[in-house]
Structures are given as C-alpha cells and as structure tokens.
C-alpha cells in the first residue's frame, strides 16, 4: 500500500473526483461517496478483500453510532412538523424575538441544546423548525441553517459532556470543570460572530428557493394575523416541552452518572442518557401527546411507518459517508500526515491545531482527529509547561473546522434541510472553518493568561 506523500496525493485527487461528481455531474451522494471510497482504496494499493471489509465496516460502524439516532430523531422531528407544531413554535419565536433577531434566537438555541444533546440528534430535531420559520418570514432557509448549525457545532466540539472534549480532557488530564467553563466562554463569542452575525450575509449569497406554496411570496396578510396561533395545532409551549424531553433525559443521565458509579441507579441513568434511547421515548411521547393533531393522517403507528420511509434516504447517505471515512482511515492517511508534520519544527500549539484540522478533514471524524492529535502532541506539550486546558481548547477548536463531505454531519445537514452539495459547503464548511479559526485565536489569547486565570 502507498504511504507518505504519494498516499496524500492520491487522497487529494480522490477528493477532486468526489467534488466533480457531486457538483458538476450531480451524482447521487450515496453513489459518489461509495465510488470515491473504491477509487481511493484501489489507487492506494489496498487489497480488495480489505477494501470490501472497510466498506462494510464503515457503513456498519456508522449505523451503530448514528443509525437509530437518525431514525428515531428523524421521525420525532417529522411528527412535530406533521402536527403543525414546528410552525407554531416558529410563530412564537418570531412573536417573541421579532424577525430582526430570529437568527440570534436560533443560534443561542443551538448553542445551548448541543451541550447535552449529540449534534446529529439536535439538528434532526430542530431542522423542521427552520423550514417553518423560512415559510413565515420568507427569508432564505440557508440563513437559518447557518445560525443553528454554528451554535450546535461549537458546543458539540468544545463543551463536555459531548464525547470528544471529554476524551481529550481525559488524555491531557485537564480539569473538566475548567474545560466546560472556558469552552462556554470561547464558544459563545465564536458562535455569535460566525453563527449569528454572518448567517444573513452568508446565507443570502446562495440561490435558494423554498419549495413551498403554503405562503405566497407577496402575501397581503397582516403580520399579526400571519403569526397568530392556529387553534387546530399544538401550542408552542407543548412543542418546546417535547423538544426538551430528550435533552433533559440525556443531560440528567450524563450528570447523574458523575455521582453514582454502580448499581441499578447507575444502570438506569446510563440507559436514559443514551441518545437513541432518549429519542425513542421522545418519539413515542410525541406521538401520544400530538395524536389528536395527527388524527387526519391515520393512526400514529401507521404515520410512523410512513415517516420511516422519508428518513431512509438520510440514513443511506450518512452511512455512505461513513464508508468513505473508514476507507480513508484504513489507508493509513492519518499516519502519513503525522509523519510529514513531525519533520517540521513548529510551535507546539500550532502543530496541535493544524494536525487536528487536517486529520479531521481527511478522516471526517472530529473525535478521531481530537484523540490522534492529543495523544501525539499532548505529552510533549504538557512536559513543556503548556496548560492542559488551553491545549484542550485548541484541539477541540480545530476539530470542528473543514467539515466537508468526509463528515457525516455534513450529510445530515444536507439531507435534513434539502440542500445540494454546493449549498451545504457554504452553510456548513464555511461557518465551521471560520469558527475554528476564531476559536484558535481566542485560545491563543487565553494561553497568554496561563498562570493568571484560574485553571490555567
């Protein structure tokens, strides 16, 4: 198999082919991703039996971690939409914040909810809300996607108890409490700059038309009448409670296990804090609570069967992204990148940032990039006297940059918000990369206060 620079060159050519297939020739994302996986595997000299195992393992591994989350979360969100609930929540948010600050509301919502809830689950839950808001305000959907996505992505990458930051803090022996504190402080600054302030100018650059005729473009309805509550739809308060239900389960379980280490209570808390389990119960509770608003669509169980077909395409595309990521991983690309970087004498913090960023873009997994960089750079950096908390911030910040088609989250946003590849690059790759740069600068400023601020 190829190693070193030749392997990196083959990967770059494969990425060009992938983008050409998706953007120029409008290939199905599933077909393009699997085809790119085969091209990369064969061109890098991977034995065909190993390649087939990587393809199967990549899809299976992705389904193990994301399959049920996507299925239950997708149905949960669609139930909220079918009942008219997400549109009522959109109306309530616009009544409360006004259309001038709707992107701020979404950005803060994403920032908060992704602390306890896995990014994919949170986006799937809230994606229908974005469409409902776009219908009412007639703003471009990408504006709302950028605002929500950035808030979700930042806390998912920076703030425990999400797995990546927890794992890095563990490897570097960083105080988890201070990682949470500084992750929130740095994160909210980056979220407001890149998610709220940039969402409108960035989203408006895209040529996007919402495929919906329920609200005419030049409606003459009074704004108050347009935003009035529909008595035949559930209240916004009920929808908020249903959305918060899985978040509360996950958060309660994640916090509870910090105080209980074994026994039936520990088992119960671990069970309910599992994202798929929490979304499963949220799906059932939503169907029960909204059953009278869904009565015209048949029984709740028949509706769930119908909605399952709609989330199937999302699951297939994300699984294909997992295939590509697994093949990249099995070619040894991460090792090739590490070997090249180790030859250059560059500052440790910059090395940690660049190494994480490139591995993240190449492999598509933020967690893999975080742990690889932390285990390579961490011991030497700590020995040189760098703050474990600052190093954790830098590695976590880099892990959210360059979210491209190698990343499963890229395809979740693409499919749940009905964006093509070019639109998704603007809505996902641009804000994620800008955010990681802002976070890196903030972390370097934080590093200058080592020994002065608490925890550093």
Short mmCIF file of C-alpha atoms in Angstrom, two decimals:
data_model
loop_
_atom_site.label_atom_id
_atom_site.label_comp_id
_atom_site.label_asym_id
_atom_site.label_seq_id
_atom_site.Cartn_x
_atom_site.Cartn_y
_atom_site.Cartn_z
CA UNK A 1 0.00 0.00 0.00
CA UNK A 2 1.07 3.58 -0.60
CA UNK A 3 2.40 5.61 2.30
CA UNK A 4 3.57 9.16 2.92
CA UNK A 5 3.33 11.84 0.25
CA UNK A 6 2.08 9.50 -2.55
CA UNK A 7 -0.87 8.46 -0.35
CA UNK A 8 -1.71 12.09 0.40
CA UNK A 9 -1.56 12.89 -3.31
CA UNK A 10 -3.96 10.03 -4.11
CA UNK A 11 -6.35 11.28 -1.42
CA UNK A 12 -6.33 14.82 -2.83
CA UNK A 13 -7.05 13.53 -6.36
CA UNK A 14 -9.89 11.40 -4.97
CA UNK A 15 -11.39 14.43 -3.24
CA UNK A 16 -11.30 16.37 -6.51
CA UNK A 17 -13.08 13.50 -8.25
CA UNK A 18 -15.69 13.39 -5.47
CA UNK A 19 -16.44 17.10 -5.72
CA UNK A 20 -16.65 16.92 -9.53
CA UNK A 21 -19.10 14.00 -9.35
CA UNK A 22 -21.28 15.78 -6.79
CA UNK A 23 -21.22 19.33 -8.10
CA UNK A 24 -20.58 19.05 -11.84
CA UNK A 25 -22.33 15.80 -12.72
CA UNK A 26 -24.98 15.87 -9.95
CA UNK A 27 -24.29 12.30 -8.86
CA UNK A 28 -26.34 10.81 -6.06
CA UNK A 29 -24.38 11.46 -2.86
CA UNK A 30 -24.58 7.79 -1.89
CA UNK A 31 -23.23 6.61 -5.26
CA UNK A 32 -20.49 9.26 -5.36
CA UNK A 33 -19.25 8.51 -1.83
CA UNK A 34 -19.06 4.75 -2.31
CA UNK A 35 -17.43 5.17 -5.73
CA UNK A 36 -14.85 7.58 -4.25
CA UNK A 37 -14.18 5.04 -1.49
CA UNK A 38 -13.42 2.36 -4.07
CA UNK A 39 -11.21 4.69 -6.14
CA UNK A 40 -9.20 5.70 -3.06
CA UNK A 41 -8.83 2.13 -1.81
CA UNK A 42 -7.70 0.71 -5.16
CA UNK A 43 -5.42 3.65 -6.02
CA UNK A 44 -3.71 3.46 -2.61
CA UNK A 45 -2.94 -0.24 -3.13
CA UNK A 46 -5.41 -1.59 -0.58
CA UNK A 47 -6.11 -5.33 -1.11
CA UNK A 48 -9.63 -5.83 -2.47
CA UNK A 49 -10.68 -8.03 0.45
CA UNK A 50 -9.52 -5.33 2.87
CA UNK A 51 -11.37 -2.72 0.83
CA UNK A 52 -14.62 -4.68 0.91
CA UNK A 53 -14.26 -5.13 4.68
CA UNK A 54 -13.68 -1.38 5.06
CA UNK A 55 -16.79 -0.61 3.02
CA UNK A 56 -18.94 -2.95 5.09
CA UNK A 57 -17.31 -1.88 8.34
CA UNK A 58 -17.67 1.81 7.57
CA UNK A 59 -21.38 1.52 6.90
CA UNK A 60 -21.96 -0.79 9.84
CA UNK A 61 -19.94 1.34 12.24
CA UNK A 62 -21.79 4.48 11.21
CA UNK A 63 -25.15 2.77 11.62
CA UNK A 64 -24.11 1.52 15.05
CA UNK A 65 -23.39 5.04 16.25
CA UNK A 66 -25.88 7.06 14.18
CA UNK A 67 -28.48 4.72 12.64
CA UNK A 68 -31.08 4.70 15.41
CA UNK A 69 -30.36 8.34 16.25
CA UNK A 70 -31.19 9.27 12.66
CA UNK A 71 -34.26 7.05 12.51
CA UNK A 72 -35.88 7.97 15.83
CA UNK A 73 -34.74 11.60 15.67
CA UNK A 74 -35.99 11.99 12.11
CA UNK A 75 -39.41 10.55 12.91
CA UNK A 76 -39.60 12.64 16.08
CA UNK A 77 -38.97 15.83 14.10
CA UNK A 78 -41.39 14.86 11.35
CA UNK A 79 -44.16 14.17 13.91
CA UNK A 80 -43.67 17.69 15.25
CA UNK A 81 -43.92 19.02 11.71
CA UNK A 82 -46.90 16.92 10.60
CA UNK A 83 -48.88 18.15 13.61
CA UNK A 84 -48.18 21.77 12.73
CA UNK A 85 -46.15 22.12 15.91
CA UNK A 86 -42.88 23.37 14.46
CA UNK A 87 -44.72 26.09 12.56
CA UNK A 88 -46.42 27.19 15.79
CA UNK A 89 -43.05 27.27 17.54
CA UNK A 90 -41.66 29.36 14.68
CA UNK A 91 -44.55 31.80 15.06
CA UNK A 92 -43.96 32.02 18.81
CA UNK A 93 -40.24 32.68 18.37
CA UNK A 94 -40.98 35.41 15.84
CA UNK A 95 -43.56 36.97 18.15
CA UNK A 96 -41.04 36.92 20.99
CA UNK A 97 -37.83 37.97 19.23
CA UNK A 98 -39.15 39.55 16.07
CA UNK A 99 -37.82 38.75 12.63
CA UNK A 100 -34.87 41.06 13.28
CA UNK A 101 -33.42 38.74 15.95
CA UNK A 102 -34.70 35.35 14.80
CA UNK A 103 -31.20 34.20 13.79
CA UNK A 104 -29.90 35.16 17.24
CA UNK A 105 -32.62 33.07 18.84
CA UNK A 106 -31.73 30.07 16.68
CA UNK A 107 -28.01 30.46 17.27
CA UNK A 108 -28.44 30.57 21.05
CA UNK A 109 -30.88 27.65 20.92
CA UNK A 110 -28.33 25.55 19.07
CA UNK A 111 -25.52 26.61 21.38
CA UNK A 112 -27.44 25.55 24.48
CA UNK A 113 -29.12 22.38 23.28
CA UNK A 114 -25.97 20.80 21.84
CA UNK A 115 -24.23 20.78 25.22
CA UNK A 116 -26.22 17.79 26.47
CA UNK A 117 -27.54 16.51 23.12
CA UNK A 118 -25.50 14.91 20.33
CA UNK A 119 -25.13 17.24 17.33
CA UNK A 120 -26.87 14.94 14.86
CA UNK A 121 -29.83 14.37 17.17
CA UNK A 122 -30.20 18.08 17.87
CA UNK A 123 -30.08 19.11 14.21
CA UNK A 124 -32.54 16.42 13.21
CA UNK A 125 -34.94 17.57 15.94
CA UNK A 126 -34.74 21.24 15.02
CA UNK A 127 -34.44 21.08 11.21
CA UNK A 128 -38.22 21.19 10.64
CA UNK A 129 -38.36 24.39 12.70
CA UNK A 130 -36.02 26.09 10.21
CA UNK A 131 -38.32 25.31 7.30
CA UNK A 132 -41.35 26.58 9.23
CA UNK A 133 -39.59 29.86 10.04
CA UNK A 134 -38.50 30.31 6.43
CA UNK A 135 -42.09 29.84 5.27
CA UNK A 136 -43.29 32.58 7.60
CA UNK A 137 -40.52 35.16 7.20
CA UNK A 138 -39.79 34.42 3.51
CA UNK A 139 -36.09 34.56 4.37
CA UNK A 140 -33.75 32.11 2.70
CA UNK A 141 -33.52 28.79 4.54
CA UNK A 142 -29.65 28.76 4.44
CA UNK A 143 -29.66 31.86 6.69
CA UNK A 144 -31.36 29.84 9.41
CA UNK A 145 -29.28 26.72 8.72
CA UNK A 146 -26.04 28.65 9.30
CA UNK A 147 -27.30 30.26 12.52
CA UNK A 148 -28.46 26.96 14.04
CA UNK A 149 -25.66 24.76 12.71
CA UNK A 150 -22.90 27.01 14.06
CA UNK A 151 -24.35 27.11 17.56
CA UNK A 152 -24.83 23.35 17.60
CA UNK A 153 -21.40 22.56 16.16
CA UNK A 154 -19.43 24.78 18.54
CA UNK A 155 -20.73 23.37 21.82
CA UNK A 156 -20.65 19.85 20.38
CA UNK A 157 -16.94 20.30 19.72
CA UNK A 158 -15.93 22.47 22.68
CA UNK A 159 -18.08 21.72 25.73
CA UNK A 160 -18.36 18.45 27.71
CA UNK A 161 -20.28 16.18 28.22
CA UNK A 162 -20.06 15.53 24.46
CA UNK A 163 -17.61 12.63 23.89
CA UNK A 164 -14.81 14.47 22.03
CA UNK A 165 -13.99 17.17 24.60
CA UNK A 166 -14.38 14.67 27.45
CA UNK A 167 -11.95 12.26 25.77
CA UNK A 168 -9.35 14.96 25.05
CA UNK A 169 -9.57 16.31 28.59
CA UNK A 170 -9.03 12.78 29.83
CA UNK A 171 -5.97 12.20 27.62
CA UNK A 172 -4.43 15.54 28.63
CA UNK A 173 -5.51 15.27 32.29
CA UNK A 174 -7.28 18.65 32.01
CA UNK A 175 -9.74 19.73 34.70
CA UNK A 176 -13.17 19.01 33.23
CA UNK A 177 -14.85 21.85 35.09
CA UNK A 178 -12.48 24.46 33.62
CA UNK A 179 -12.79 22.87 30.16
CA UNK A 180 -16.55 23.42 30.41
CA UNK A 181 -16.10 26.98 31.72
CA UNK A 182 -13.60 28.18 29.11
CA UNK A 183 -15.28 26.15 26.37
CA UNK A 184 -18.52 28.04 27.00
CA UNK A 185 -16.80 31.44 27.18
CA UNK A 186 -14.77 31.00 23.99
CA UNK A 187 -17.60 29.17 22.30
CA UNK A 188 -20.28 31.82 22.80
CA UNK A 189 -18.02 34.50 21.31
CA UNK A 190 -17.32 32.41 18.21
CA UNK A 191 -20.95 31.35 17.92
CA UNK A 192 -22.26 34.92 17.92
CA UNK A 193 -19.59 36.13 15.47
CA UNK A 194 -19.78 33.26 12.98
CA UNK A 195 -23.29 31.96 13.55
CA UNK A 196 -25.44 34.99 14.27
CA UNK A 197 -23.69 37.95 12.60
CA UNK A 198 -22.56 36.07 9.48
CA UNK A 199 -25.66 33.95 8.90
CA UNK A 200 -27.62 36.57 6.97
CA UNK A 201 -24.89 37.87 4.59
CA UNK A 202 -23.55 34.35 4.02
CA UNK A 203 -26.92 32.66 3.56
CA UNK A 204 -28.27 35.36 1.26
CA UNK A 205 -25.43 34.74 -1.19
CA UNK A 206 -26.96 31.40 -2.12
CA UNK A 207 -29.55 30.98 -4.83
CA UNK A 208 -32.17 29.10 -2.83
CA UNK A 209 -35.94 28.92 -3.22
CA UNK A 210 -38.07 27.17 -0.61
CA UNK A 211 -40.20 24.51 -2.27
CA UNK A 212 -43.47 25.50 -0.62
CA UNK A 213 -46.62 27.25 -1.77
CA UNK A 214 -48.41 27.46 1.57
CA UNK A 215 -47.46 31.13 2.00
CA UNK A 216 -47.38 33.26 -1.16
CA UNK A 217 -44.30 35.37 -1.78
CA UNK A 218 -46.30 38.60 -1.92
CA UNK A 219 -48.83 37.81 0.78
CA UNK A 220 -51.02 40.70 1.84
CA UNK A 221 -51.79 39.19 5.23
CA UNK A 222 -51.18 41.31 8.27
CA UNK A 223 -48.06 40.21 10.18
CA UNK A 224 -50.09 39.78 13.36
CA UNK A 225 -52.63 37.57 11.60
CA UNK A 226 -49.85 35.59 9.94
CA UNK A 227 -48.21 34.86 13.29
CA UNK A 228 -51.43 34.18 15.21
CA UNK A 229 -51.77 30.77 16.88
CA UNK A 230 -53.67 28.13 14.90
CA UNK A 231 -56.25 26.57 17.28
CA UNK A 232 -56.02 23.32 15.31
CA UNK A 233 -52.30 22.96 16.03
CA UNK A 234 -50.45 22.24 19.31
CA UNK A 235 -49.20 25.14 21.40
CA UNK A 236 -45.60 26.33 21.19
CA UNK A 237 -45.17 25.52 24.88
CA UNK A 238 -46.05 21.87 24.30
CA UNK A 239 -43.61 21.67 21.38
CA UNK A 240 -40.82 23.20 23.48
CA UNK A 241 -41.53 20.66 26.24
CA UNK A 242 -41.38 17.78 23.75
CA UNK A 243 -38.11 19.05 22.25
CA UNK A 244 -36.60 19.47 25.71
CA UNK A 245 -37.72 16.00 26.85
CA UNK A 246 -34.87 14.01 25.21
CA UNK A 247 -32.41 16.77 26.15
CA UNK A 248 -33.46 16.50 29.80
CA UNK A 249 -33.15 12.71 29.73
CA UNK A 250 -29.67 12.84 28.20
CA UNK A 251 -28.50 15.64 30.48
CA UNK A 252 -29.94 14.07 33.65
CA UNK A 253 -28.28 10.76 32.85
CA UNK A 254 -24.93 12.33 31.93
CA UNK A 255 -24.83 14.39 35.14
CA UNK A 256 -26.25 11.64 37.34
CA UNK A 257 -23.54 9.10 36.47
CA UNK A 258 -20.95 11.55 37.82
CA UNK A 259 -22.33 10.95 41.29
CA UNK A 260 -23.25 7.26 41.06
CA UNK A 261 -20.65 4.74 39.93
CA UNK A 262 -22.52 1.43 40.02
CA UNK A 263 -25.76 -0.32 40.85
CA UNK A 264 -29.32 -0.15 39.45
CA UNK A 265 -29.44 3.67 39.58
CA UNK A 266 -26.23 3.92 37.56
CA UNK A 267 -27.57 1.43 35.02
CA UNK A 268 -30.84 3.37 34.71
CA UNK A 269 -29.07 6.71 34.27
CA UNK A 270 -26.72 5.25 31.67
CA UNK A 271 -29.71 3.82 29.83
CA UNK A 272 -31.75 7.02 29.60
CA UNK A 273 -28.69 9.14 28.70
CA UNK A 274 -28.17 7.10 25.52
CA UNK A 275 -29.18 9.36 22.63
CA UNK A 276 -31.05 6.68 20.69
CA UNK A 277 -32.99 5.60 23.77
CA UNK A 278 -33.89 9.20 24.68
CA UNK A 279 -35.09 9.91 21.13
CA UNK A 280 -37.07 6.66 21.03
CA UNK A 281 -39.05 7.65 24.12
CA UNK A 282 -39.35 11.21 22.79
CA UNK A 283 -40.79 9.82 19.55
CA UNK A 284 -43.39 7.74 21.44
CA UNK A 285 -44.28 10.58 23.81
CA UNK A 286 -44.65 12.99 20.88
CA UNK A 287 -46.95 10.60 19.03
CA UNK A 288 -49.09 10.21 22.17
CA UNK A 289 -49.26 13.92 23.05
CA UNK A 290 -49.96 15.07 19.50
CA UNK A 291 -52.27 12.24 18.45
CA UNK A 292 -55.36 14.46 18.17
CA UNK A 293 -53.49 16.83 15.84
CA UNK A 294 -52.41 13.90 13.69
CA UNK A 295 -55.80 12.14 13.56
CA UNK A 296 -56.45 13.13 9.93
CA UNK A 297 -53.30 11.27 8.86
CA UNK A 298 -54.37 7.89 10.26
CA UNK A 299 -53.15 6.19 13.41
CA UNK A 300 -49.88 7.34 14.94
CA UNK A 301 -48.25 3.96 14.32
CA UNK A 302 -49.21 3.99 10.63
CA UNK A 303 -47.86 7.53 10.36
CA UNK A 304 -44.58 6.43 11.97
CA UNK A 305 -44.29 3.64 9.38
CA UNK A 306 -44.87 6.20 6.62
CA UNK A 307 -42.33 8.64 8.04
CA UNK A 308 -39.74 5.86 8.32
CA UNK A 309 -39.55 5.80 4.53
CA UNK A 310 -38.71 9.52 4.50
CA UNK A 311 -35.72 9.17 6.84
CA UNK A 312 -34.36 6.15 4.95
CA UNK A 313 -32.56 8.29 2.37
CA UNK A 314 -30.88 10.33 5.11
CA UNK A 315 -29.64 7.14 6.78
CA UNK A 316 -28.28 5.78 3.49
CA UNK A 317 -26.31 8.93 2.64
CA UNK A 318 -24.83 9.26 6.12
CA UNK A 319 -23.88 5.57 6.01
CA UNK A 320 -22.11 6.12 2.68
CA UNK A 321 -20.20 8.99 4.29
CA UNK A 322 -19.13 6.51 6.98
CA UNK A 323 -17.86 4.16 4.28
CA UNK A 324 -15.65 6.89 2.81
CA UNK A 325 -14.33 7.83 6.24
CA UNK A 326 -13.50 4.21 7.11
CA UNK A 327 -11.62 3.63 3.86
CA UNK A 328 -9.63 6.82 4.44
CA UNK A 329 -8.81 5.64 7.95
CA UNK A 330 -7.74 2.17 6.78
CA UNK A 331 -5.39 3.57 4.14
CA UNK A 332 -3.27 4.99 6.98
CA UNK A 333 -3.68 8.59 5.83
CA UNK A 334 -3.60 9.91 9.41
CA UNK A 335 -0.21 8.27 9.99
CA UNK A 336 1.12 9.78 6.76
CA UNK A 337 0.06 13.25 7.84
CA UNK A 338 1.60 12.81 11.28
CA UNK A 339 4.89 11.66 9.74
CA UNK A 340 5.11 14.72 7.49
CA UNK A 341 4.25 17.17 10.27
CA UNK A 342 6.80 15.64 12.65
CA UNK A 343 9.59 16.66 10.26
CA UNK A 344 8.90 20.37 10.72
CA UNK A 345 9.95 22.29 13.81
CA UNK A 346 6.88 24.40 14.50
CA UNK A 347 5.35 25.73 17.77
CA UNK A 348 3.54 23.01 19.68
CA UNK A 349 0.15 24.75 19.85
CA UNK A 350 0.15 25.50 16.12
CA UNK A 351 1.20 21.90 15.41
CA UNK A 352 -1.68 20.61 17.55
CA UNK A 353 -4.16 22.86 15.73
CA UNK A 354 -3.01 22.03 12.18
CA UNK A 355 -2.65 18.32 12.86
CA UNK A 356 -6.18 18.09 14.28
CA UNK A 357 -7.63 20.20 11.47
CA UNK A 358 -6.10 18.16 8.65
CA UNK A 359 -6.88 14.77 10.20
CA UNK A 360 -10.44 15.93 10.81
CA UNK A 361 -10.87 16.97 7.16
CA UNK A 362 -9.23 13.81 5.89
CA UNK A 363 -10.85 11.19 8.08
CA UNK A 364 -14.15 13.02 8.65
CA UNK A 365 -14.31 12.21 12.36
CA UNK A 366 -13.84 15.02 14.86
CA UNK A 367 -13.33 12.53 17.70
CA UNK A 368 -10.64 10.59 15.82
CA UNK A 369 -8.85 13.84 14.97
CA UNK A 370 -9.02 15.06 18.56
CA UNK A 371 -7.70 11.86 20.10
CA UNK A 372 -4.98 11.37 17.46
CA UNK A 373 -3.62 14.89 17.93
CA UNK A 374 -3.97 14.78 21.73
CA UNK A 375 -2.06 11.51 22.02
CA UNK A 376 0.71 12.70 19.64
CA UNK A 377 1.22 16.29 20.78
CA UNK A 378 -0.20 16.18 24.30
CA UNK A 379 2.55 14.51 26.36
CA UNK A 380 5.32 16.70 24.95
CA UNK A 381 3.25 19.89 25.26
CA UNK A 382 2.37 19.21 28.89
CA UNK A 383 6.00 18.42 29.64
CA UNK A 384 6.97 21.80 28.16
CA UNK A 385 4.59 23.52 30.56
CA UNK A 386 1.59 24.28 28.35
CA UNK A 387 -1.78 24.39 30.08
CA UNK A 388 -3.82 21.18 29.56
CA UNK A 389 -6.99 23.29 29.44
CA UNK A 390 -5.61 25.60 26.73
CA UNK A 391 -4.33 22.64 24.71
CA UNK A 392 -7.75 21.01 25.02
CA UNK A 393 -9.38 24.21 23.74
CA UNK A 394 -7.06 24.35 20.72
CA UNK A 395 -7.52 20.70 19.75
CA UNK A 396 -11.30 20.87 20.20
CA UNK A 397 -11.46 24.10 18.20
CA UNK A 398 -9.56 22.58 15.28
CA UNK A 399 -11.81 19.51 15.27
CA UNK A 400 -14.81 21.50 14.01
CA UNK A 401 -13.08 23.10 11.02
CA UNK A 402 -13.21 21.94 7.39
CA UNK A 403 -16.44 19.99 7.69
CA UNK A 404 -16.56 18.61 4.14
CA UNK A 405 -18.19 15.54 2.50
CA UNK A 406 -15.96 13.19 4.53
CA UNK A 407 -18.01 14.22 7.59
CA UNK A 408 -21.31 12.50 8.44
CA UNK A 409 -22.61 15.75 9.92
CA UNK A 410 -22.21 17.40 6.52
CA UNK A 411 -24.70 14.96 5.03
CA UNK A 412 -27.12 15.23 7.95
CA UNK A 413 -27.45 18.96 7.31
CA UNK A 414 -27.61 18.44 3.54
CA UNK A 415 -30.41 15.89 3.65
CA UNK A 416 -32.45 17.23 6.56
CA UNK A 417 -32.53 20.75 5.05
CA UNK A 418 -32.71 19.65 1.39
CA UNK A 419 -29.51 21.43 0.35
CA UNK A 420 -27.30 20.40 -2.55
CA UNK A 421 -23.57 19.88 -2.10
CA UNK A 422 -22.57 23.41 -3.10
CA UNK A 423 -25.15 24.96 -0.76
CA UNK A 424 -24.08 22.68 2.08
CA UNK A 425 -20.43 23.70 1.64
CA UNK A 426 -21.48 27.33 2.22
CA UNK A 427 -23.81 26.52 5.13
CA UNK A 428 -21.52 24.02 6.86
CA UNK A 429 -17.89 24.20 5.72
CA UNK A 430 -17.56 28.00 5.72
CA UNK A 431 -19.00 28.75 9.20
CA UNK A 432 -17.32 25.72 10.78
CA UNK A 433 -13.91 26.75 9.43
CA UNK A 434 -14.35 30.41 10.35
CA UNK A 435 -15.45 29.36 13.84
CA UNK A 436 -12.41 27.14 14.34
CA UNK A 437 -10.10 30.00 13.33
CA UNK A 438 -11.83 32.42 15.72
CA UNK A 439 -11.66 29.82 18.50
CA UNK A 440 -7.96 29.23 17.82
CA UNK A 441 -7.21 32.95 18.10
CA UNK A 442 -9.23 33.15 21.34
CA UNK A 443 -7.41 30.10 22.72
CA UNK A 444 -4.04 31.65 21.93
CA UNK A 445 -5.14 34.80 23.77
CA UNK A 446 -6.23 32.60 26.66
CA UNK A 447 -2.79 30.97 26.61
CA UNK A 448 -1.20 34.35 27.33
CA UNK A 449 -3.03 34.34 30.67
CA UNK A 450 -1.62 30.99 31.76
CA UNK A 451 -0.75 31.20 35.44
CA UNK A 452 -3.01 34.22 35.89
CA UNK A 453 -6.55 32.98 35.24
CA UNK A 454 -7.88 30.10 37.39
CA UNK A 455 -7.47 26.61 35.97
CA UNK A 456 -4.72 27.58 33.54
#
